[in-house]
Amino acid sequence: DFQMTQSPSSLSASVGDRVTITCRASQDISNYLAWFQQKPGRAPKLLIYAASTLQGGVPSRFRGSGSGTDFSLTISSLQPEDFASYYCQQYNGYPPTFGQGTKVEVK
Amino acid sequence: EVQLVESGGGLVQPGGSLRLSCTTSGFIFNGHWMFWVRQGPGKGLVWVSRINSDGSETRYADSVKGRFTISRDNAKNTLYLQMNSLTAADTAVYYCARGGPYSNNPWDYWGQGTLVTVSS
């Protein structure tokens, strides 16, 4: 199986902060990496796919990077609506797998 | 507008069965792989099952293999998940998600989820 190790599991930040979440795959997944945002009681929302391609309608403050086994999601200037949980996912290897999630909380 | 709406969740006793539905609209359903994902209380996202666009290929997570069956009715634009021999470990919110025309396309739209609670 392709294991996805995401860190940190939680972080505290303030509005305006730059936030970075990392995700490491146990095997080379090329760029088949997506990032999702999930708010309590809501469905996951696709933010980024192909490691660095912004899904339509997603603000440009979200940026994805990486390839192979090491990836990151950066929020350049955290906004109030960005406090949520974030998950990475590899969608090429079988089975598709998610990271454990990162909860971004108010500092 | 793309929409996915799950239904069929509820309270079921251990050993029981449920059939989830994911009714879709706003896109050409038979052109997309479809997926089921679940999320236990306070837990992360876990892939459950997938089906290709014409329903000829299905795969399952080891935890549900032999108990769950994914299917689709392309005439009704609907995805299904038949769940049998349910245990407390299956308690979760179940989401359907839309893939692309290939198995390695990103999952771009998700339903709002339906809660399955397995308890006596």
PDB file of N, CA, C and O in Angstrom, chain A residues 1 32 34 36 38 41-46 49-50 55 87 89 91-100, chain B residues 35 37 39 43-47 50 59-62 65 95 103-113:
ATOM      1  N   ASP A   1       0.830  -1.200   0.000  1.00  0.00           N
ATOM      2  CA  ASP A   1       0.000   0.000   0.000  1.00  0.00           C
ATOM      3  C   ASP A   1       0.870   1.258   0.000  1.00  0.00           C
ATOM      4  O   ASP A   1       1.985   1.259   0.497  1.00  0.00           O
ATOM      5  N   TYR A  32       0.683  12.568  -8.641  1.00  0.00           N
ATOM      6  CA  TYR A  32      -0.721  12.208  -8.433  1.00  0.00           C
ATOM      7  C   TYR A  32      -1.131  12.473  -6.987  1.00  0.00           C
ATOM      8  O   TYR A  32      -1.494  11.566  -6.227  1.00  0.00           O
ATOM      9  N   ALA A  34      -3.324  15.116  -4.390  1.00  0.00           N
ATOM     10  CA  ALA A  34      -4.363  16.128  -4.230  1.00  0.00           C
ATOM     11  C   ALA A  34      -4.386  16.608  -2.791  1.00  0.00           C
ATOM     12  O   ALA A  34      -3.973  15.892  -1.867  1.00  0.00           O
ATOM     13  N   PHE A  36      -7.157  18.378  -0.035  1.00  0.00           N
ATOM     14  CA  PHE A  36      -8.556  18.678   0.252  1.00  0.00           C
ATOM     15  C   PHE A  36      -8.651  19.513   1.527  1.00  0.00           C
ATOM     16  O   PHE A  36      -7.860  19.350   2.453  1.00  0.00           O
ATOM     17  N   GLN A  38     -11.466  20.398   4.552  1.00  0.00           N
ATOM     18  CA  GLN A  38     -12.736  19.944   5.100  1.00  0.00           C
ATOM     19  C   GLN A  38     -13.079  20.751   6.351  1.00  0.00           C
ATOM     20  O   GLN A  38     -12.275  20.865   7.273  1.00  0.00           O
ATOM     21  N   GLY A  41     -18.572  18.994   9.638  1.00  0.00           N
ATOM     22  CA  GLY A  41     -19.898  18.673   9.126  1.00  0.00           C
ATOM     23  C   GLY A  41     -20.072  18.861   7.631  1.00  0.00           C
ATOM     24  O   GLY A  41     -21.190  18.747   7.120  1.00  0.00           O
ATOM     25  N   ARG A  42     -18.961  19.107   6.930  1.00  0.00           N
ATOM     26  CA  ARG A  42     -19.034  19.351   5.501  1.00  0.00           C
ATOM     27  C   ARG A  42     -18.218  18.314   4.737  1.00  0.00           C
ATOM     28  O   ARG A  42     -17.345  17.641   5.290  1.00  0.00           O
ATOM     29  N   ALA A  43     -18.500  18.201   3.460  1.00  0.00           N
ATOM     30  CA  ALA A  43     -17.742  17.296   2.611  1.00  0.00           C
ATOM     31  C   ALA A  43     -16.359  17.875   2.318  1.00  0.00           C
ATOM     32  O   ALA A  43     -16.171  19.102   2.336  1.00  0.00           O
ATOM     33  N   PRO A  44     -15.401  17.029   2.032  1.00  0.00           N
ATOM     34  CA  PRO A  44     -14.095  17.532   1.576  1.00  0.00           C
ATOM     35  C   PRO A  44     -14.252  18.315   0.284  1.00  0.00           C
ATOM     36  O   PRO A  44     -15.101  18.005  -0.558  1.00  0.00           O
ATOM     37  N   LYS A  45     -13.386  19.322   0.150  1.00  0.00           N
ATOM     38  CA  LYS A  45     -13.394  20.166  -1.045  1.00  0.00           C
ATOM     39  C   LYS A  45     -12.012  20.082  -1.683  1.00  0.00           C
ATOM     40  O   LYS A  45     -10.996  20.288  -1.010  1.00  0.00           O
ATOM     41  N   LEU A  46     -11.988  19.787  -2.968  1.00  0.00           N
ATOM     42  CA  LEU A  46     -10.710  19.695  -3.672  1.00  0.00           C
ATOM     43  C   LEU A  46     -10.110  21.079  -3.833  1.00  0.00           C
ATOM     44  O   LEU A  46     -10.734  21.984  -4.378  1.00  0.00           O
ATOM     45  N   TYR A  49      -4.823  19.624  -7.305  1.00  0.00           N
ATOM     46  CA  TYR A  49      -4.576  18.298  -7.850  1.00  0.00           C
ATOM     47  C   TYR A  49      -3.317  18.337  -8.700  1.00  0.00           C
ATOM     48  O   TYR A  49      -2.785  19.413  -8.982  1.00  0.00           O
ATOM     49  N   ALA A  50      -2.867  17.166  -9.070  1.00  0.00           N
ATOM     50  CA  ALA A  50      -1.590  17.061  -9.795  1.00  0.00           C
ATOM     51  C   ALA A  50      -0.489  17.828  -9.060  1.00  0.00           C
ATOM     52  O   ALA A  50       0.356  18.473  -9.680  1.00  0.00           O
ATOM     53  N   GLN A  55      -7.511  23.954  -8.224  1.00  0.00           N
ATOM     54  CA  GLN A  55      -8.857  23.674  -8.702  1.00  0.00           C
ATOM     55  C   GLN A  55      -9.573  25.007  -8.951  1.00  0.00           C
ATOM     56  O   GLN A  55      -9.330  26.005  -8.261  1.00  0.00           O
ATOM     57  N   TYR A  87      -6.323  17.525   4.103  1.00  0.00           N
ATOM     58  CA  TYR A  87      -5.884  16.157   3.838  1.00  0.00           C
ATOM     59  C   TYR A  87      -5.158  16.094   2.495  1.00  0.00           C
ATOM     60  O   TYR A  87      -5.637  16.667   1.503  1.00  0.00           O
ATOM     61  N   GLN A  89      -3.886  13.373  -0.504  1.00  0.00           N
ATOM     62  CA  GLN A  89      -4.358  12.095  -1.035  1.00  0.00           C
ATOM     63  C   GLN A  89      -3.554  11.730  -2.266  1.00  0.00           C
ATOM     64  O   GLN A  89      -3.349  12.581  -3.139  1.00  0.00           O
ATOM     65  N   TYR A  91      -3.746   9.463  -5.612  1.00  0.00           N
ATOM     66  CA  TYR A  91      -4.860   8.868  -6.363  1.00  0.00           C
ATOM     67  C   TYR A  91      -4.394   8.067  -7.575  1.00  0.00           C
ATOM     68  O   TYR A  91      -5.179   7.810  -8.496  1.00  0.00           O
ATOM     69  N   ASN A  92      -3.144   7.663  -7.584  1.00  0.00           N
ATOM     70  CA  ASN A  92      -2.679   6.833  -8.686  1.00  0.00           C
ATOM     71  C   ASN A  92      -2.432   5.391  -8.242  1.00  0.00           C
ATOM     72  O   ASN A  92      -2.877   4.457  -8.880  1.00  0.00           O
ATOM     73  N   GLY A  93      -1.744   5.216  -7.145  1.00  0.00           N
ATOM     74  CA  GLY A  93      -1.468   3.885  -6.640  1.00  0.00           C
ATOM     75  C   GLY A  93      -2.714   3.265  -6.037  1.00  0.00           C
ATOM     76  O   GLY A  93      -3.656   3.954  -5.644  1.00  0.00           O
ATOM     77  N   TYR A  94      -2.708   1.928  -5.966  1.00  0.00           N
ATOM     78  CA  TYR A  94      -3.845   1.223  -5.367  1.00  0.00           C
ATOM     79  C   TYR A  94      -3.440   0.642  -4.011  1.00  0.00           C
ATOM     80  O   TYR A  94      -2.414   0.004  -3.912  1.00  0.00           O
ATOM     81  N   PRO A  95      -4.247   0.809  -2.970  1.00  0.00           N
ATOM     82  CA  PRO A  95      -5.479   1.606  -2.948  1.00  0.00           C
ATOM     83  C   PRO A  95      -5.178   3.094  -2.831  1.00  0.00           C
ATOM     84  O   PRO A  95      -4.114   3.474  -2.341  1.00  0.00           O
ATOM     85  N   PRO A  96      -6.122   3.933  -3.265  1.00  0.00           N
ATOM     86  CA  PRO A  96      -5.931   5.360  -3.028  1.00  0.00           C
ATOM     87  C   PRO A  96      -5.912   5.629  -1.529  1.00  0.00           C
ATOM     88  O   PRO A  96      -6.668   5.004  -0.775  1.00  0.00           O
ATOM     89  N   THR A  97      -5.031   6.497  -1.082  1.00  0.00           N
ATOM     90  CA  THR A  97      -4.851   6.699   0.343  1.00  0.00           C
ATOM     91  C   THR A  97      -4.756   8.181   0.687  1.00  0.00           C
ATOM     92  O   THR A  97      -4.272   8.992  -0.117  1.00  0.00           O
ATOM     93  N   PHE A  98      -5.202   8.485   1.905  1.00  0.00           N
ATOM     94  CA  PHE A  98      -5.189   9.842   2.423  1.00  0.00           C
ATOM     95  C   PHE A  98      -4.163   9.964   3.539  1.00  0.00           C
ATOM     96  O   PHE A  98      -3.871   8.983   4.250  1.00  0.00           O
ATOM     97  N   GLY A  99      -3.647  11.175   3.716  1.00  0.00           N
ATOM     98  CA  GLY A  99      -2.887  11.473   4.909  1.00  0.00           C
ATOM     99  C   GLY A  99      -3.827  11.518   6.103  1.00  0.00           C
ATOM    100  O   GLY A  99      -5.053  11.519   5.962  1.00  0.00           O
ATOM    101  N   GLN A 100      -3.233  11.592   7.294  1.00  0.00           N
ATOM    102  CA  GLN A 100      -4.025  11.544   8.521  1.00  0.00           C
ATOM    103  C   GLN A 100      -4.766  12.849   8.790  1.00  0.00           C
ATOM    104  O   GLN A 100      -5.652  12.890   9.649  1.00  0.00           O
TER     105      GLN A 100
ATOM    106  N   PHE B  35     -16.479   6.835  -6.647  1.00  0.00           N
ATOM    107  CA  PHE B  35     -15.820   6.312  -5.449  1.00  0.00           C
ATOM    108  C   PHE B  35     -16.730   6.475  -4.235  1.00  0.00           C
ATOM    109  O   PHE B  35     -17.546   7.399  -4.172  1.00  0.00           O
ATOM    110  N   VAL B  37     -16.123   6.884  -0.053  1.00  0.00           N
ATOM    111  CA  VAL B  37     -15.139   7.185   0.985  1.00  0.00           C
ATOM    112  C   VAL B  37     -15.908   7.288   2.300  1.00  0.00           C
ATOM    113  O   VAL B  37     -17.039   7.771   2.306  1.00  0.00           O
ATOM    114  N   GLN B  39     -15.742   8.243   6.702  1.00  0.00           N
ATOM    115  CA  GLN B  39     -15.040   8.975   7.749  1.00  0.00           C
ATOM    116  C   GLN B  39     -15.693   8.645   9.082  1.00  0.00           C
ATOM    117  O   GLN B  39     -16.831   9.049   9.340  1.00  0.00           O
ATOM    118  N   LYS B  43     -12.487  10.924  12.894  1.00  0.00           N
ATOM    119  CA  LYS B  43     -11.378  10.263  12.199  1.00  0.00           C
ATOM    120  C   LYS B  43     -11.119  10.891  10.834  1.00  0.00           C
ATOM    121  O   LYS B  43     -11.808  11.822  10.408  1.00  0.00           O
ATOM    122  N   GLY B  44     -10.130  10.330  10.129  1.00  0.00           N
ATOM    123  CA  GLY B  44      -9.785  10.818   8.802  1.00  0.00           C
ATOM    124  C   GLY B  44     -10.578  10.128   7.704  1.00  0.00           C
ATOM    125  O   GLY B  44     -11.491   9.340   7.950  1.00  0.00           O
ATOM    126  N   LEU B  45     -10.207  10.443   6.490  1.00  0.00           N
ATOM    127  CA  LEU B  45     -10.892   9.924   5.301  1.00  0.00           C
ATOM    128  C   LEU B  45     -10.289   8.588   4.882  1.00  0.00           C
ATOM    129  O   LEU B  45      -9.060   8.433   4.853  1.00  0.00           O
ATOM    130  N   VAL B  46     -11.157   7.657   4.555  1.00  0.00           N
ATOM    131  CA  VAL B  46     -10.717   6.310   4.150  1.00  0.00           C
ATOM    132  C   VAL B  46     -11.470   5.896   2.901  1.00  0.00           C
ATOM    133  O   VAL B  46     -12.709   5.891   2.879  1.00  0.00           O
ATOM    134  N   TRP B  47     -10.736   5.522   1.870  1.00  0.00           N
ATOM    135  CA  TRP B  47     -11.361   5.011   0.657  1.00  0.00           C
ATOM    136  C   TRP B  47     -12.013   3.668   0.936  1.00  0.00           C
ATOM    137  O   TRP B  47     -11.460   2.819   1.627  1.00  0.00           O
ATOM    138  N   ARG B  50     -14.401   1.585  -5.409  1.00  0.00           N
ATOM    139  CA  ARG B  50     -14.429   2.353  -6.642  1.00  0.00           C
ATOM    140  C   ARG B  50     -15.062   1.517  -7.746  1.00  0.00           C
ATOM    141  O   ARG B  50     -15.056   0.281  -7.690  1.00  0.00           O
ATOM    142  N   ARG B  59     -13.432  -2.354  -7.216  1.00  0.00           N
ATOM    143  CA  ARG B  59     -12.403  -2.728  -6.237  1.00  0.00           C
ATOM    144  C   ARG B  59     -12.837  -2.227  -4.870  1.00  0.00           C
ATOM    145  O   ARG B  59     -13.607  -1.253  -4.764  1.00  0.00           O
ATOM    146  N   TYR B  60     -12.269  -2.887  -3.846  1.00  0.00           N
ATOM    147  CA  TYR B  60     -12.698  -2.621  -2.479  1.00  0.00           C
ATOM    148  C   TYR B  60     -11.509  -2.545  -1.534  1.00  0.00           C
ATOM    149  O   TYR B  60     -10.486  -3.218  -1.736  1.00  0.00           O
ATOM    150  N   ALA B  61     -11.696  -1.758  -0.481  1.00  0.00           N
ATOM    151  CA  ALA B  61     -10.737  -1.797   0.619  1.00  0.00           C
ATOM    152  C   ALA B  61     -10.813  -3.167   1.285  1.00  0.00           C
ATOM    153  O   ALA B  61     -11.883  -3.792   1.332  1.00  0.00           O
ATOM    154  N   ASP B  62      -9.692  -3.631   1.823  1.00  0.00           N
ATOM    155  CA  ASP B  62      -9.661  -4.943   2.469  1.00  0.00           C
ATOM    156  C   ASP B  62     -10.686  -5.042   3.601  1.00  0.00           C
ATOM    157  O   ASP B  62     -11.258  -6.104   3.835  1.00  0.00           O
ATOM    158  N   LYS B  65     -14.107  -5.859   1.864  1.00  0.00           N
ATOM    159  CA  LYS B  65     -14.162  -6.853   0.797  1.00  0.00           C
ATOM    160  C   LYS B  65     -14.995  -8.052   1.233  1.00  0.00           C
ATOM    161  O   LYS B  65     -14.835  -8.570   2.339  1.00  0.00           O
ATOM    162  N   TYR B  95     -19.307   9.144   2.012  1.00  0.00           N
ATOM    163  CA  TYR B  95     -19.345  10.111   0.926  1.00  0.00           C
ATOM    164  C   TYR B  95     -19.186   9.404  -0.416  1.00  0.00           C
ATOM    165  O   TYR B  95     -18.378   8.476  -0.538  1.00  0.00           O
ATOM    166  N   SER B 103      -8.931   6.060 -14.048  1.00  0.00           N
ATOM    167  CA  SER B 103      -8.845   5.756 -12.618  1.00  0.00           C
ATOM    168  C   SER B 103      -7.916   6.703 -11.882  1.00  0.00           C
ATOM    169  O   SER B 103      -8.077   6.932 -10.682  1.00  0.00           O
ATOM    170  N   ASN B 104      -6.958   7.305 -12.574  1.00  0.00           N
ATOM    171  CA  ASN B 104      -5.986   8.180 -11.905  1.00  0.00           C
ATOM    172  C   ASN B 104      -6.269   9.662 -12.159  1.00  0.00           C
ATOM    173  O   ASN B 104      -5.362  10.473 -12.228  1.00  0.00           O
ATOM    174  N   ASN B 105      -7.538   9.992 -12.295  1.00  0.00           N
ATOM    175  CA  ASN B 105      -7.950  11.392 -12.314  1.00  0.00           C
ATOM    176  C   ASN B 105      -8.322  11.830 -10.899  1.00  0.00           C
ATOM    177  O   ASN B 105      -8.749  11.007 -10.083  1.00  0.00           O
ATOM    178  N   PRO B 106      -8.187  13.111 -10.581  1.00  0.00           N
ATOM    179  CA  PRO B 106      -8.558  13.569  -9.236  1.00  0.00           C
ATOM    180  C   PRO B 106     -10.060  13.493  -8.998  1.00  0.00           C
ATOM    181  O   PRO B 106     -10.858  13.457  -9.926  1.00  0.00           O
ATOM    182  N   TRP B 107     -10.420  13.480  -7.723  1.00  0.00           N
ATOM    183  CA  TRP B 107     -11.817  13.374  -7.305  1.00  0.00           C
ATOM    184  C   TRP B 107     -12.314  14.780  -7.028  1.00  0.00           C
ATOM    185  O   TRP B 107     -12.007  15.352  -5.973  1.00  0.00           O
ATOM    186  N   ASP B 108     -13.094  15.342  -7.925  1.00  0.00           N
ATOM    187  CA  ASP B 108     -13.324  16.776  -7.875  1.00  0.00           C
ATOM    188  C   ASP B 108     -14.638  17.213  -7.237  1.00  0.00           C
ATOM    189  O   ASP B 108     -14.765  18.369  -6.839  1.00  0.00           O
ATOM    190  N   TYR B 109     -15.621  16.344  -7.171  1.00  0.00           N
ATOM    191  CA  TYR B 109     -16.882  16.686  -6.518  1.00  0.00           C
ATOM    192  C   TYR B 109     -17.279  15.575  -5.549  1.00  0.00           C
ATOM    193  O   TYR B 109     -17.123  14.396  -5.852  1.00  0.00           O
ATOM    194  N   TRP B 110     -17.781  16.008  -4.406  1.00  0.00           N
ATOM    195  CA  TRP B 110     -18.195  15.076  -3.362  1.00  0.00           C
ATOM    196  C   TRP B 110     -19.631  15.399  -2.941  1.00  0.00           C
ATOM    197  O   TRP B 110     -20.043  16.562  -2.967  1.00  0.00           O
ATOM    198  N   GLY B 111     -20.347  14.366  -2.519  1.00  0.00           N
ATOM    199  CA  GLY B 111     -21.645  14.597  -1.922  1.00  0.00           C
ATOM    200  C   GLY B 111     -21.500  15.086  -0.495  1.00  0.00           C
ATOM    201  O   GLY B 111     -20.385  15.171   0.047  1.00  0.00           O
ATOM    202  N   GLN B 112     -22.632  15.373   0.144  1.00  0.00           N
ATOM    203  CA  GLN B 112     -22.621  15.929   1.489  1.00  0.00           C
ATOM    204  C   GLN B 112     -22.462  14.850   2.562  1.00  0.00           C
ATOM    205  O   GLN B 112     -22.216  15.163   3.719  1.00  0.00           O
ATOM    206  N   GLY B 113     -22.591  13.601   2.157  1.00  0.00           N
ATOM    207  CA  GLY B 113     -22.400  12.482   3.076  1.00  0.00           C
ATOM    208  C   GLY B 113     -23.699  11.989   3.688  1.00  0.00           C
ATOM    209  O   GLY B 113     -24.683  12.733   3.809  1.00  0.00           O
TER     210      GLY B 113
END
